[in-house]
XYZ file of C-alpha atoms in Angstrom:
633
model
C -12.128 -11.722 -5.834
C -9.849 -13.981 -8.044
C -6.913 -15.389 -7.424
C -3.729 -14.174 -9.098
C -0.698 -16.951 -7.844
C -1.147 -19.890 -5.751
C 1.652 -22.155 -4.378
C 0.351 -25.981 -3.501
C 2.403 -28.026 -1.013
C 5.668 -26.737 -1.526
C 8.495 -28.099 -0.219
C 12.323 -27.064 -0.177
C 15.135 -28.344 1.424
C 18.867 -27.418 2.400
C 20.484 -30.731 3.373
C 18.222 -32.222 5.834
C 16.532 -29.021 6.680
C 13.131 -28.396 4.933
C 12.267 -24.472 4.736
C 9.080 -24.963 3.282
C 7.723 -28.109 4.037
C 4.296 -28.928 2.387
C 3.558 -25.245 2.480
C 0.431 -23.836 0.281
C -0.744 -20.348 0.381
C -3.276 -18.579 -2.191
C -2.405 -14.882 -3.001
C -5.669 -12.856 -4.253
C -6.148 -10.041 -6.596
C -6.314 -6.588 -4.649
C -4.060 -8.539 -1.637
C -1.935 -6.252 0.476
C 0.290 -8.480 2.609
C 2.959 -8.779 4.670
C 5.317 -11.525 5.434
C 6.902 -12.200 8.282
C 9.139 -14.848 10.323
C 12.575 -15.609 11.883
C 15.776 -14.814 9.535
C 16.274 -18.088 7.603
C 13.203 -19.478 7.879
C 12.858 -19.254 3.947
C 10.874 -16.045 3.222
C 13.117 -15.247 0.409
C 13.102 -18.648 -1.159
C 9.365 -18.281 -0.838
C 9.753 -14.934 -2.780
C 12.280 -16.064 -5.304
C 9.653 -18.715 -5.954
C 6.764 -16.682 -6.426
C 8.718 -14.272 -8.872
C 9.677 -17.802 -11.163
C 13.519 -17.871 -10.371
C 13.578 -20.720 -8.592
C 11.395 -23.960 -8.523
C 10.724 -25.934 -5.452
C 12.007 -29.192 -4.927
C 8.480 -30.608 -4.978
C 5.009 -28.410 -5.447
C 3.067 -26.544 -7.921
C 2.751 -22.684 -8.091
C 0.187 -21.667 -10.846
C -0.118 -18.052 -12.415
C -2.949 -16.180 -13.354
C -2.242 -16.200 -17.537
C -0.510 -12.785 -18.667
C 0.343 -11.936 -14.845
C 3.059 -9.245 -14.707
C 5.238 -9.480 -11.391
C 7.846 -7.090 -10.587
C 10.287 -8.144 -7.853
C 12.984 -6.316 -5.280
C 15.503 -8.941 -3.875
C 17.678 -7.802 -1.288
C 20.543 -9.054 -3.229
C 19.477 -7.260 -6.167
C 21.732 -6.701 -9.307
C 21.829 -3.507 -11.471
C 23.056 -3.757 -15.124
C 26.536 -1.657 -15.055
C 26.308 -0.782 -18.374
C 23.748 1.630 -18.073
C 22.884 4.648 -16.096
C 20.565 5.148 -13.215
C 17.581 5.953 -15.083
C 18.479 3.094 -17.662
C 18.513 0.533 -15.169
C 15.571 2.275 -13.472
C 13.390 1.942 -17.197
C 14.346 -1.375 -17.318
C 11.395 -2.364 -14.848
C 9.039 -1.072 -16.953
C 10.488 -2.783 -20.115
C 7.250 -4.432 -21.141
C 5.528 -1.419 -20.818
C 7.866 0.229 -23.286
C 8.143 -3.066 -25.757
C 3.889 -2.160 -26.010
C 4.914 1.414 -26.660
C 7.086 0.391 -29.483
C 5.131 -2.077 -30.486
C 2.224 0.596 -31.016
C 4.335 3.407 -32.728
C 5.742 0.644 -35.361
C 2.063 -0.387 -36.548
C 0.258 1.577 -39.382
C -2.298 3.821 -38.213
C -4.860 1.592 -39.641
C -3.647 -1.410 -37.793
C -6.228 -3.853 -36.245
C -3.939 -4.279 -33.461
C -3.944 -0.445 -32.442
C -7.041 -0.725 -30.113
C -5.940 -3.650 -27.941
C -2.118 -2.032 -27.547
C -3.683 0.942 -26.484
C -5.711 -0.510 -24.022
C -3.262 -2.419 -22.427
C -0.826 0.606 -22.244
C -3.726 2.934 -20.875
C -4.027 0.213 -18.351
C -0.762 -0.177 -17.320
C -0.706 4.174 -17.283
C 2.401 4.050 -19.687
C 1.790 7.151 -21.681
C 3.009 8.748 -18.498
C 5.645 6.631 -17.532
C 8.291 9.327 -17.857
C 6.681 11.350 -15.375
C 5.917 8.538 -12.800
C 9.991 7.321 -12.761
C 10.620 11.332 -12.403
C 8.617 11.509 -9.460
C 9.561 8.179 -7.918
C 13.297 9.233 -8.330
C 12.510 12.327 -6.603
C 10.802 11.132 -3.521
C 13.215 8.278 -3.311
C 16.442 10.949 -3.406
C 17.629 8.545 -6.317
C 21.063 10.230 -7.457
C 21.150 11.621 -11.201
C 19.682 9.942 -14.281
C 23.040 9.995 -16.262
C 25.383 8.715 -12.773
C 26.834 5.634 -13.752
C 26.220 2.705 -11.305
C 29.832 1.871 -10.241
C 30.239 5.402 -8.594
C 26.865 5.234 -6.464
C 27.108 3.790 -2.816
C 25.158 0.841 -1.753
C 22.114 2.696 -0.349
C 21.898 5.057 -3.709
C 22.199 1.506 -5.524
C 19.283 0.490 -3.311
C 17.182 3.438 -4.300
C 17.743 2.888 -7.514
C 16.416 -0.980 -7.497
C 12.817 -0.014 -5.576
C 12.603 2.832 -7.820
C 12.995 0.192 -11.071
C 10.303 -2.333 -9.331
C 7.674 -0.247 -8.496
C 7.595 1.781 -12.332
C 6.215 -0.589 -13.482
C 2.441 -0.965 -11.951
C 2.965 -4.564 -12.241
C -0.207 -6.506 -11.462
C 2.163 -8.548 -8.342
C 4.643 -6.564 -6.745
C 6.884 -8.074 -4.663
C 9.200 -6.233 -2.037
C 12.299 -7.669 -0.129
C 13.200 -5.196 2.959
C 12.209 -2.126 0.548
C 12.985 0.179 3.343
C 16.100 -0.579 4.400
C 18.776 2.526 3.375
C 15.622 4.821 2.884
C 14.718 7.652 4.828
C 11.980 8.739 6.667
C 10.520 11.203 4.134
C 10.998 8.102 1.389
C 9.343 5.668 3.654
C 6.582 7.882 3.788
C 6.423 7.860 0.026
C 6.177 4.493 -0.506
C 3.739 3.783 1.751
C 1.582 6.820 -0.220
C 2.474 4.930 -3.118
C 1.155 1.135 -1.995
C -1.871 3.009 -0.638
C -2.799 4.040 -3.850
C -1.283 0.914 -6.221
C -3.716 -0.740 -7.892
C -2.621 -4.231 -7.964
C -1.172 -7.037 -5.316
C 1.578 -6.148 -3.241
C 3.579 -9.041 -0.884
C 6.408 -7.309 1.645
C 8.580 -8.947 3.667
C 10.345 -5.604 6.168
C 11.099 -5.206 9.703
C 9.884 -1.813 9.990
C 7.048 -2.244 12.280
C 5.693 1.106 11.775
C 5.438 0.461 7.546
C 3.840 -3.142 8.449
C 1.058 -1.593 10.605
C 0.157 0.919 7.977
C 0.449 -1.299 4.136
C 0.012 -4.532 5.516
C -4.159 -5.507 5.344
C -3.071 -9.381 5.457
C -0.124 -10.855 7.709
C 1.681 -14.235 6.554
C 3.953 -15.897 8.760
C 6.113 -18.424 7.766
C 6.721 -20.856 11.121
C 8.189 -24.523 10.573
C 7.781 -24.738 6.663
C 4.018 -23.553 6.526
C 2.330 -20.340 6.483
C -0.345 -18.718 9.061
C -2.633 -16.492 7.696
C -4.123 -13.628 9.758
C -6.281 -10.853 8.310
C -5.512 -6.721 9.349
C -2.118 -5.464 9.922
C 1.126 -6.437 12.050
C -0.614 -5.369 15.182
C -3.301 -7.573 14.702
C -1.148 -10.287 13.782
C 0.642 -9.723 17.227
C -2.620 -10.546 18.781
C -4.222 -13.605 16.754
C -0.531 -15.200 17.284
C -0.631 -14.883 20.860
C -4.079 -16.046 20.688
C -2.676 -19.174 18.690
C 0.251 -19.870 20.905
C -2.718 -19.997 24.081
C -4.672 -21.800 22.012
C -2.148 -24.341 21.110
C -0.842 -24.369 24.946
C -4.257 -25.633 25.976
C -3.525 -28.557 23.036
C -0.588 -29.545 24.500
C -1.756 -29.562 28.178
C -4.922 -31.559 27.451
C -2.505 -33.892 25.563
C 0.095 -33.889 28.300
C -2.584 -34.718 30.641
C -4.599 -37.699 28.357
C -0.837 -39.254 28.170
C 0.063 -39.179 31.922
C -3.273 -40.772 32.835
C -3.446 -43.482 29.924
C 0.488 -44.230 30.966
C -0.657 -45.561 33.655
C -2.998 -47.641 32.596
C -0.103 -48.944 29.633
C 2.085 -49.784 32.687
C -0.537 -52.540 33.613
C 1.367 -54.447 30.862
C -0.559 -57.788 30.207
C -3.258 -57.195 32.693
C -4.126 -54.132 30.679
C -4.138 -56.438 27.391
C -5.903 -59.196 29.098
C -8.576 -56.503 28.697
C -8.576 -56.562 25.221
C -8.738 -53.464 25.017
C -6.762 -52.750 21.895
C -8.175 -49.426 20.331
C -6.734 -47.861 23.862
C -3.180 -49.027 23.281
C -3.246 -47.195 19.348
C -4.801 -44.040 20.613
C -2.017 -44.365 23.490
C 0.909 -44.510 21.310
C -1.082 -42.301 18.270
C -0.969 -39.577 20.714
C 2.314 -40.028 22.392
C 3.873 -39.681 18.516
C 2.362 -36.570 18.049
C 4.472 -33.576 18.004
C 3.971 -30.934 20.502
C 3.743 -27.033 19.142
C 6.732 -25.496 18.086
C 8.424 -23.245 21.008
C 10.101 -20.723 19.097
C 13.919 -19.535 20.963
C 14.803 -16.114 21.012
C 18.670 -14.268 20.446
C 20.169 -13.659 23.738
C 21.928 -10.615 22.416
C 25.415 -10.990 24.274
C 26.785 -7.308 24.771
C 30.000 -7.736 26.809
C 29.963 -5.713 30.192
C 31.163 -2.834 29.388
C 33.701 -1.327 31.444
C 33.213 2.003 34.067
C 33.143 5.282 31.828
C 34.466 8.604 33.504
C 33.086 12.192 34.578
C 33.982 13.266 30.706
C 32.390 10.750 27.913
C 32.081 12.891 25.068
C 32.040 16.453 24.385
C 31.250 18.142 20.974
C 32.321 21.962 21.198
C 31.644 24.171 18.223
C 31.410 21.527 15.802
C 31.348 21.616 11.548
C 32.167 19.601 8.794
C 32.386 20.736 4.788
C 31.825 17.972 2.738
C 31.990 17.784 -1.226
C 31.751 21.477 -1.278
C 28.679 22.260 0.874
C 28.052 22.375 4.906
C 27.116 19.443 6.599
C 26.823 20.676 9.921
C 28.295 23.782 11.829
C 28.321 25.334 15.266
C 26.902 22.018 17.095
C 27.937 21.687 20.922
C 26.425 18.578 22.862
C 28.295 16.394 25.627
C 27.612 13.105 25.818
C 26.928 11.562 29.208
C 26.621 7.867 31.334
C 23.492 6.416 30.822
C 22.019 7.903 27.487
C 20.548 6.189 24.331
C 20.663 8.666 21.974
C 18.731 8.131 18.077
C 20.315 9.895 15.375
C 17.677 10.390 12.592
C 17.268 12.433 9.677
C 17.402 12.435 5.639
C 20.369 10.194 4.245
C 22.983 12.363 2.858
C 22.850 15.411 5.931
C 25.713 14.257 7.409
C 24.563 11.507 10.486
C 27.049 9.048 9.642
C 29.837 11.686 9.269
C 29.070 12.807 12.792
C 29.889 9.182 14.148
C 33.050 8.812 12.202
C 34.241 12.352 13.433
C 33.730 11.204 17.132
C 35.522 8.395 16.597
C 38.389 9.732 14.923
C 37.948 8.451 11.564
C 37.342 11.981 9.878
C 38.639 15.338 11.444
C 35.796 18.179 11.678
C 36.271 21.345 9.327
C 35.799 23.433 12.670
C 35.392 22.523 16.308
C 36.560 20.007 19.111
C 36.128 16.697 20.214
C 37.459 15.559 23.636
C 36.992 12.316 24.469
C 37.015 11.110 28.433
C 40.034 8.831 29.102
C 38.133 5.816 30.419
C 35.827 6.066 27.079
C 35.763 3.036 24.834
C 34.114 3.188 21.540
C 32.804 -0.304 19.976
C 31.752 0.924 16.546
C 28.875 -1.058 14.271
C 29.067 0.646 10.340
C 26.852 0.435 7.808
C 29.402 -1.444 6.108
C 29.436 -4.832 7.954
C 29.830 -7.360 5.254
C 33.204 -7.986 5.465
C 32.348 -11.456 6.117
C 35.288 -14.134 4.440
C 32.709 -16.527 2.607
C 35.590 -19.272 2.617
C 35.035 -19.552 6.726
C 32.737 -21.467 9.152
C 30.455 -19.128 11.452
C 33.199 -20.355 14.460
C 36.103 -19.602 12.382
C 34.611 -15.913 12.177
C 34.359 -15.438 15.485
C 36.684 -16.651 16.784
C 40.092 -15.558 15.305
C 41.452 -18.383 16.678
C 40.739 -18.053 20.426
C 38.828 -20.790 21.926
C 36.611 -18.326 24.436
C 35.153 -15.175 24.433
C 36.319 -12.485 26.878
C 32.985 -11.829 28.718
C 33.129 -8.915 31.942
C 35.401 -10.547 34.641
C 35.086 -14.283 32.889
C 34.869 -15.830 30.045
C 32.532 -18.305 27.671
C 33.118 -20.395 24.896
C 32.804 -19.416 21.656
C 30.280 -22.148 20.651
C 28.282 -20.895 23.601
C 28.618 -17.570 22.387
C 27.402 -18.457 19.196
C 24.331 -20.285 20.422
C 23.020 -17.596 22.208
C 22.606 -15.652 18.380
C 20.204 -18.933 17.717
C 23.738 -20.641 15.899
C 22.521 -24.649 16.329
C 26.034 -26.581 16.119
C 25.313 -27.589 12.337
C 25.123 -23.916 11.802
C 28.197 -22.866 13.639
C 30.342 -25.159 11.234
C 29.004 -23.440 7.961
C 30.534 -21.574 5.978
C 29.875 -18.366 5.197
C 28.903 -18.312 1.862
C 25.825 -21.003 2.731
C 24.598 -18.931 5.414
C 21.072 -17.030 4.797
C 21.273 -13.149 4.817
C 19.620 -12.978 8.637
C 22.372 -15.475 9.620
C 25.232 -13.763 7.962
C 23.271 -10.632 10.095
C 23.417 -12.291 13.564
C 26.740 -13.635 12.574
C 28.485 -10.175 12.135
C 26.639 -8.597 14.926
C 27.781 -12.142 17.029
C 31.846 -10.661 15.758
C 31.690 -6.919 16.636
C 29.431 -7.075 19.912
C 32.239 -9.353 21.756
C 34.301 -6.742 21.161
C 32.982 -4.907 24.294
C 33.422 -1.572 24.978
C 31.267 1.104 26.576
C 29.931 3.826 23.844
C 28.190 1.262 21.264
C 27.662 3.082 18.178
C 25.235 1.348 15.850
C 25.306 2.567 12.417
C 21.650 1.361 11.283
C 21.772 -1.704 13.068
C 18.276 -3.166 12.442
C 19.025 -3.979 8.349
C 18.131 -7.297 7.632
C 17.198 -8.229 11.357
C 14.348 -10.387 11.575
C 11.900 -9.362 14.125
C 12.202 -11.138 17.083
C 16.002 -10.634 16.827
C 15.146 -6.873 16.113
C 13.282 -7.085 19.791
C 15.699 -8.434 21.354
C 18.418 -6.261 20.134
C 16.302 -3.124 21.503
C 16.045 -5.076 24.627
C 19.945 -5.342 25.012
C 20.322 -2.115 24.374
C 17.721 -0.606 26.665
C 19.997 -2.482 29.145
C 23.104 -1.563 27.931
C 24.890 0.042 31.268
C 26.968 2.309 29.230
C 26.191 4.953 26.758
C 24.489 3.769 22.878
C 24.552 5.830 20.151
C 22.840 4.831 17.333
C 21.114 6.016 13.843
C 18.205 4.790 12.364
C 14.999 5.272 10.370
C 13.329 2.944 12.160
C 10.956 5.086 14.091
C 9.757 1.958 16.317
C 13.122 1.082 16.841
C 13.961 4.895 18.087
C 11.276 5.059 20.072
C 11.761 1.836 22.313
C 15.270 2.572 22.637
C 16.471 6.250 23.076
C 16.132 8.235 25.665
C 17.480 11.330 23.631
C 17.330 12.425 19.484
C 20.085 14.183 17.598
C 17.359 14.862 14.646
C 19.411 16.290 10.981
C 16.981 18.616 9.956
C 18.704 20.170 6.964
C 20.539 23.429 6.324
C 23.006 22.108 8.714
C 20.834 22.071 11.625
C 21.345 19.472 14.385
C 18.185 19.707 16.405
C 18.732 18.198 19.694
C 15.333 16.415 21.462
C 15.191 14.376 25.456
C 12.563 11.875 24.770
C 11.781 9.585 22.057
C 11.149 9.926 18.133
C 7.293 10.306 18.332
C 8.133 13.090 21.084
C 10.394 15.026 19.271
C 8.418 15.269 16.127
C 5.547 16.523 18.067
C 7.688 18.830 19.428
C 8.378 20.185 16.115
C 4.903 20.170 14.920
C 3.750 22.410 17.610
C 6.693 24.529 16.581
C 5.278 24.779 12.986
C 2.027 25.483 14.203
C 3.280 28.599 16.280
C 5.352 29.932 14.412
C 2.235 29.673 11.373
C 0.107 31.223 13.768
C 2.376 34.035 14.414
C 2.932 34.730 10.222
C -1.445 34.630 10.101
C -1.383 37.116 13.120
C -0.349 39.713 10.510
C -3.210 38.420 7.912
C -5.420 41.037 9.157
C -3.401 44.276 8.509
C -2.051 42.804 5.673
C -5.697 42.215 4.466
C -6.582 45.888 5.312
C -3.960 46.847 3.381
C -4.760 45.002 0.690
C -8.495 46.047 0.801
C -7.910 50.044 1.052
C -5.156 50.256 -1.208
C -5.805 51.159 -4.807
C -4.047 51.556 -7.767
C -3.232 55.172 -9.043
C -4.793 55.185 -12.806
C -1.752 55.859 -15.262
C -2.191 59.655 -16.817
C -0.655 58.567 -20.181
C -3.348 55.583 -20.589
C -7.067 55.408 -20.584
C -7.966 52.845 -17.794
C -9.474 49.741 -18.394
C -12.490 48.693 -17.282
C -12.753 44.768 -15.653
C -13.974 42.294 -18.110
C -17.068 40.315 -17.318
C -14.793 37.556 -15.530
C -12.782 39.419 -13.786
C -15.536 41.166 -12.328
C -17.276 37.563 -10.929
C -13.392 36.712 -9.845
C -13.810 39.896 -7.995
C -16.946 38.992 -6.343
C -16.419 35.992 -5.205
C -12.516 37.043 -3.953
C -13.308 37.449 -0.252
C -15.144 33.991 0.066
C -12.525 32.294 -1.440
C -9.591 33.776 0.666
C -12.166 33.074 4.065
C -12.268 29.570 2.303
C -8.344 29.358 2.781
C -8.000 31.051 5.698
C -10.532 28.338 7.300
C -8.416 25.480 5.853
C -5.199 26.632 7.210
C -7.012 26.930 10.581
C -8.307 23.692 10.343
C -5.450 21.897 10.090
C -3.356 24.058 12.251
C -5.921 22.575 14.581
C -5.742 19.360 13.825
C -1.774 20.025 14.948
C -2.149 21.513 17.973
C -4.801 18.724 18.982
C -2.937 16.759 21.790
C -4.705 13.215 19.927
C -3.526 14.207 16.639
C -0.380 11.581 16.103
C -2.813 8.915 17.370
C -5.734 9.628 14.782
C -3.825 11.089 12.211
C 0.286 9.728 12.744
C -0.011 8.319 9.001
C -1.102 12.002 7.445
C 1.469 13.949 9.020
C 3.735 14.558 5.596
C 0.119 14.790 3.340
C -1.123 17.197 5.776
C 2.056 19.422 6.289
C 2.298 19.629 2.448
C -1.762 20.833 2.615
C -0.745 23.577 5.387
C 1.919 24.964 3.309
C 0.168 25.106 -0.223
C -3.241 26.725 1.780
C -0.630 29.680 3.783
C 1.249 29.447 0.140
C -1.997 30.598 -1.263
C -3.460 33.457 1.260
C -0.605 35.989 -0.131
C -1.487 35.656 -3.445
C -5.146 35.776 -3.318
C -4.734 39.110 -1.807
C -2.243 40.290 -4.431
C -5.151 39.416 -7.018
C -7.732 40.824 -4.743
C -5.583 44.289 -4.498
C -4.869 44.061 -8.275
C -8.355 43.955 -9.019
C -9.471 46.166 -6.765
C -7.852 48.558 -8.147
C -8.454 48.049 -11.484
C -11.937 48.691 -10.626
C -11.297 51.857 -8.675
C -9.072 53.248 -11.498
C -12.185 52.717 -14.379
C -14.769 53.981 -12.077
């Protein structure tokens, strides 16, 4: 296997604060990786690197000659001059410059042969159909929307839908799920299982990591740690490492306290001449120990004692744009729940939050709030960061302390418990990495207590062990959390309940976690398909002794020679069908099936409905032919 991009001792520094220190990694041809480490710790220099807009202070990266690298930043830029699709064909630009270039050449050109091969390879003769399907399984808005009028997650669509066109031979992907939904996550996970080249992701979604990832990179103290399988595997080598490099430190710990004692002899001890033991002495005592990495303390405020009455939602709708969001919905909120709002984007989940807090009034319906309830609301729309101000500026708003249950703490201290050193806290904004900025606005809105937290997809941009902690907090949290997501690992360590959209303005309501409700609903699909094959039989009866009267004003016709062998072979191939849908109706109702098959749920839902799809019509043919026959005989 050759390799396609390697970086050699890399170093970059911010002030006096190396990111990448010395740091060389080797990317291979067929790779599938994942990167991962704290917020700040220079992933995205890393990637900004590896993509050739920005050099390292010091270092070498070399390139496999001709190698084509498509790259999603999270602070990605879309031309406004264009429309959605424009921007999105952009990504495959050299694709269509070899298109061009082939249509321009006489037919007789010497140059044909090698265009075309290249363009075969890179599958551009059906590029137009690829960016159709990717902007359909991505819910990109319209081709001809102009990119001022589209929100920030439709702009975000947009971007991974202009990277991945492409096929480049290195693909390179910044958070690519964050503002996608489930359905969308799926699809790009289909779509790295089946892309031919390198791929390099850097995402919190745990889930996506444990299913694309086939190599984990961490990036710890300016170098990189490589460990081979997926993030679950990586979980497990680190904590290996970290025992492993306990045991170092011990021995070393040890071999110091006993040869300090023997030091302390002072000039009897050199009397002995025993030089070599003095250098090993000191060579050791100079070495550093392994890095302990901190954690957030997430500081959520105590939150005050809620009422009998939290929250109650009676009768509830909301028209939106001209169609129904939601209608009819009745749920009452109570002490002590964590409740996951998931769902497609655009059904309506973060309308619900904004009508409960009073920011939108429903179409139809109630809500009565308890008198003792206190919302502290978390939007999608956090960066309202001033990039002029320090981190304590921020926070503070001029007060010296934060207000914290019955007491109070400084606002420095405050800060350092989101992993702000003191350097940090007297940045501005505008040098601040995007998982500080993160911490930093979560740092501003948490200390504003309360007791409903609403969390409007809180994990964007959340490094991991932040994202841990986070779910920890909240787990804790003695008041009530309401919170959306597509983060199914997120949804299922945290709630305790699931508001799931489900379309066609239908709030499903679920106790339990994520995983729980969707096998819920699976085992509803599977009984309510085995109800609709219950009536297969008659309906196959039916089919099988009705015949078509023959016409009186037209001689009938016989069946050709291939209709005749369709004929024949109709009732195996409609037993063939009927055996598929029962298969995999079985593989639903198999209480093991999200642990051998959690990643083939969508695949093999779309299978179950094209097989039951197919049973009807087989026996419309089967009837027609039938009685074609019986009319001619």
């Amino acid at each position: 296997m050759s390799t396609i991009i390697t970086a050699t001792d890399i170093t970059v520094r911010y002030g006096e604060r190396a990111v990448l220190d010395e740091a060389t990694l080797g990317i291979d041809e067929g790779d599938r990786i994942g990167l991962v480490g704290r917020n700040g710790c220079g992933k995205t220099t890393f990637l900004r690197i590896l993509a050739g807009l920005q050099s390292p202070d010091s270092g070498d990266v070399k390139r496999r000659r001709d190698l084509v690298v498509s790259y999603l930043p999270q602070d990605f830029m879309l031309d406004a001059a264009k429309s959605v699709e424009g921007n999105i064909r952009d990504g495959a630009k050299h694709v269509l410059n070899l298109i061009a270039e082939f249509e321009s050449l006489p037919h007789d050109s010497k140059r044909h042969e090698e265009l075309e091969h290249r363009i075969v390879a890179l599958e551009g003769w059906s590029l137009d159909q690829r960016i159709a399907t990717a902007m359909s399984h991505l819910n990109c808005p319209a081709g001809d929307r102009r990119i001022e009028t589209l929100s920030g997650g439709e702009k975000r669509r947009v971007a991974m839908c202009r990277a991945i066109v492409s096929l480049p031979d290195l693909l390179i992907l910044d958070e690519p799920t964050n503002h996608l939904d489930p359905e969308s996550i799926d699809w790009v996970a289909d779509f790295l299982d089946e892309f031919h080249g390198t791929y390099l992701v850097v995402t919190h979604d745990r889930y996506f990591l444990d299913r694309v990832a086939k190599r984990m990179i961490e990036l710890s103290d300016g170098r990189f740690f490589s460990h081979n399988g997926n993030y679950t595997d990586y979980l497990l080598a680190k904590a290996e490492r970290q025992e492993a490099d306990a045991t170092i430190e011990h021995k070393r710990q040890m071999f110091l306290k006993k040869e300090l004692a023997w030091v302390r002899q002072g000039p009897r001890a050199q009397r002995s001449k025993q030089k070599d033991r003095f250098e090993r002495y000191y060579d050791t005592a100079a070495q550093a120990g392994p890095v302990i990495e901190e954690d957030v303390e997430l500081c959520i405020p105590p939150p005050p004692p809620l009422g009998n009455r939290v929250v109650e939602l009676s009768n509830l709708g909301m028209d939106l744009g001209g169609r129904t969001l939601f209608s009819g919905f009745n749920f009452t909120l109570q002490n002590g729940q964590r409740i996951g709002v998931a769902g497609r984007n655009g059904l309506g989940k973060t309308t619900l939050l904004k009508i409960i807090i009073s920011e939108l009034k429903p179409t139809e319906g109630t809500v009565k709030v308890g008198q003792l309830t206190r919302f502290n609301y978390v939007d999608q729309g956090r960066l309202q960061l001033r990039e002029e101000h320090t981190a304590l500026e921020e926070v503070s708003e001029g007060r010296e302390f934060v207000i914290f249950g019955d007491g109070k703490i400084s606002v420095r201290s405050y800060l350092k418990r989101f992993l702000f050193a003191d350097d940090r806290i007297m940045t501005q904004v505008k040098y601040l990495s995007g998982g500080e900025r993160s911490r930093l606005l979560l740092a501003r809105i948490l200390k504003n207590g309360g007791n409903f937290l609403i969390l409007d997809e809180p994990t964007n941009d959340l490094d991991l062990p932040t994202l841990r902690v986070l779910e920890e907090a909240l787990i804790a949290f003695p008041g009530v959390v309401l919170v959306v997501s597509h983060d199914r690992y997120f949804l299922n360590r945290v709630c305790t309940d699931v508001l799931a959209f489900e379309g066609d303005g239908k709030i499903s309501h679920s106790v339990g976690d994520y995983d729980y409700y969707l096998e819920k609903k699976q085992r509803a699909a599977v009984a309510a398909s085995r109800q609709s094959a219950a009536i297969l039989p008659v309906n196959k009866s039916t089919a099988l002794s009705r015949t078509a009267a023959p016409s009186k004003a037209a001689k009938p016709r016989k069946l050709s020679f291939k209709e005749q062998r369709e004929l024949e072979g109709m009732e195996a191939q409609i037993h063939a069908v009927e055996a598929e849908v029962a298969r995999i109706e079985g593989l639903f109702a198999d209480p093991e099936f999200f642990r051998k098959h959690a990643t083939q749920v969508n695949q093999l839902t779309t299978e179950l409905d094209a097989a039951k799809e197919k049973v009807p019509k087989l026996y419309s043919r089967w009837e027609e032919l039938e009685g074609i026959r019986t009319a001619s005989s």
